[in-house]
């Protein structure tokens, strides 16, 4: 059986810790991106609701469609 030196164990530990940190960072980026997309979507939804003023379509849309 091979004997593993303390240096190899320490090196493996450092590599494993670095990997955990990197995985955590990637997970955090994914979470933040998801939260930002949801936030921007909600902002867009609020703007549309404001422009429509409770109607099915905003008035400017009718004029735009006639022009097109």
mmCIF file of C-alpha atoms in Angstrom:
data_model
loop_
_atom_site.group_PDB
_atom_site.id
_atom_site.type_symbol
_atom_site.label_atom_id
_atom_site.label_comp_id
_atom_site.label_asym_id
_atom_site.label_seq_id
_atom_site.Cartn_x
_atom_site.Cartn_y
_atom_site.Cartn_z
ATOM 1 C CA UNK A 1 0.000 0.000 0.000
ATOM 2 C CA UNK A 2 1.312 3.442 -0.912
ATOM 3 C CA UNK A 3 1.873 5.973 1.783
ATOM 4 C CA UNK A 4 0.369 9.392 1.015
ATOM 5 C CA UNK A 5 2.459 12.266 2.244
ATOM 6 C CA UNK A 6 1.041 15.197 4.203
ATOM 7 C CA UNK A 7 1.928 17.436 1.282
ATOM 8 C CA UNK A 8 -0.286 15.442 -1.065
ATOM 9 C CA UNK A 9 -3.146 15.477 1.461
ATOM 10 C CA UNK A 10 -2.792 19.237 1.924
ATOM 11 C CA UNK A 11 -2.649 19.790 -1.825
ATOM 12 C CA UNK A 12 -5.785 17.690 -2.302
ATOM 13 C CA UNK A 13 -7.534 19.632 0.455
ATOM 14 C CA UNK A 14 -6.659 22.966 -1.165
ATOM 15 C CA UNK A 15 -7.871 21.719 -4.558
ATOM 16 C CA UNK A 16 -11.139 20.478 -3.047
ATOM 17 C CA UNK A 17 -11.700 23.755 -1.193
ATOM 18 C CA UNK A 18 -11.024 25.779 -4.335
ATOM 19 C CA UNK A 19 -13.519 23.617 -6.204
ATOM 20 C CA UNK A 20 -16.167 24.188 -3.526
ATOM 21 C CA UNK A 21 -15.611 27.937 -3.658
ATOM 22 C CA UNK A 22 -15.900 27.939 -7.450
ATOM 23 C CA UNK A 23 -19.108 25.884 -7.337
ATOM 24 C CA UNK A 24 -20.552 28.290 -4.772
ATOM 25 C CA UNK A 25 -19.666 31.293 -6.917
ATOM 26 C CA UNK A 26 -21.276 29.745 -9.990
ATOM 27 C CA UNK A 27 -24.428 28.932 -8.011
ATOM 28 C CA UNK A 28 -24.554 32.508 -6.716
ATOM 29 C CA UNK A 29 -24.221 33.905 -10.250
ATOM 30 C CA UNK A 30 -27.048 31.652 -11.468
ATOM 31 C CA UNK A 31 -29.263 32.749 -8.575
ATOM 32 C CA UNK A 32 -28.552 36.437 -9.146
ATOM 33 C CA UNK A 33 -29.173 36.123 -12.898
ATOM 34 C CA UNK A 34 -32.482 34.361 -12.245
ATOM 35 C CA UNK A 35 -33.522 37.042 -9.764
ATOM 36 C CA UNK A 36 -32.575 39.834 -12.198
ATOM 37 C CA UNK A 37 -34.515 38.277 -15.077
ATOM 38 C CA UNK A 38 -37.580 37.892 -12.840
ATOM 39 C CA UNK A 39 -37.228 41.486 -11.631
ATOM 40 C CA UNK A 40 -36.913 42.895 -15.152
ATOM 41 C CA UNK A 41 -39.906 40.832 -16.295
ATOM 42 C CA UNK A 42 -41.997 42.207 -13.416
ATOM 43 C CA UNK A 43 -40.873 45.749 -14.244
ATOM 44 C CA UNK A 44 -41.981 45.243 -17.853
ATOM 45 C CA UNK A 45 -45.292 43.827 -16.688
ATOM 46 C CA UNK A 46 -45.908 46.836 -14.432
ATOM 47 C CA UNK A 47 -45.111 49.237 -17.274
ATOM 48 C CA UNK A 48 -47.539 47.437 -19.593
ATOM 49 C CA UNK A 49 -50.260 47.451 -16.918
ATOM 50 C CA UNK A 50 -49.688 51.170 -16.353
ATOM 51 C CA UNK A 51 -49.860 51.922 -20.078
ATOM 52 C CA UNK A 52 -52.996 49.817 -20.546
ATOM 53 C CA UNK A 53 -54.800 51.458 -17.607
ATOM 54 C CA UNK A 54 -56.888 48.355 -16.983
ATOM 55 C CA UNK A 55 -57.781 47.861 -20.648
ATOM 56 C CA UNK A 56 -56.960 44.811 -22.681
ATOM 57 C CA UNK A 57 -54.668 46.898 -24.894
ATOM 58 C CA UNK A 58 -52.963 50.215 -24.509
ATOM 59 C CA UNK A 59 -54.371 53.036 -26.646
ATOM 60 C CA UNK A 60 -51.031 53.748 -28.287
ATOM 61 C CA UNK A 61 -51.092 50.195 -29.635
ATOM 62 C CA UNK A 62 -54.216 50.875 -31.688
ATOM 63 C CA UNK A 63 -52.656 53.903 -33.335
ATOM 64 C CA UNK A 64 -49.439 52.033 -33.966
ATOM 65 C CA UNK A 65 -51.276 49.152 -35.637
ATOM 66 C CA UNK A 66 -53.200 51.569 -37.881
ATOM 67 C CA UNK A 67 -49.944 53.218 -38.915
ATOM 68 C CA UNK A 68 -48.325 49.888 -39.693
#
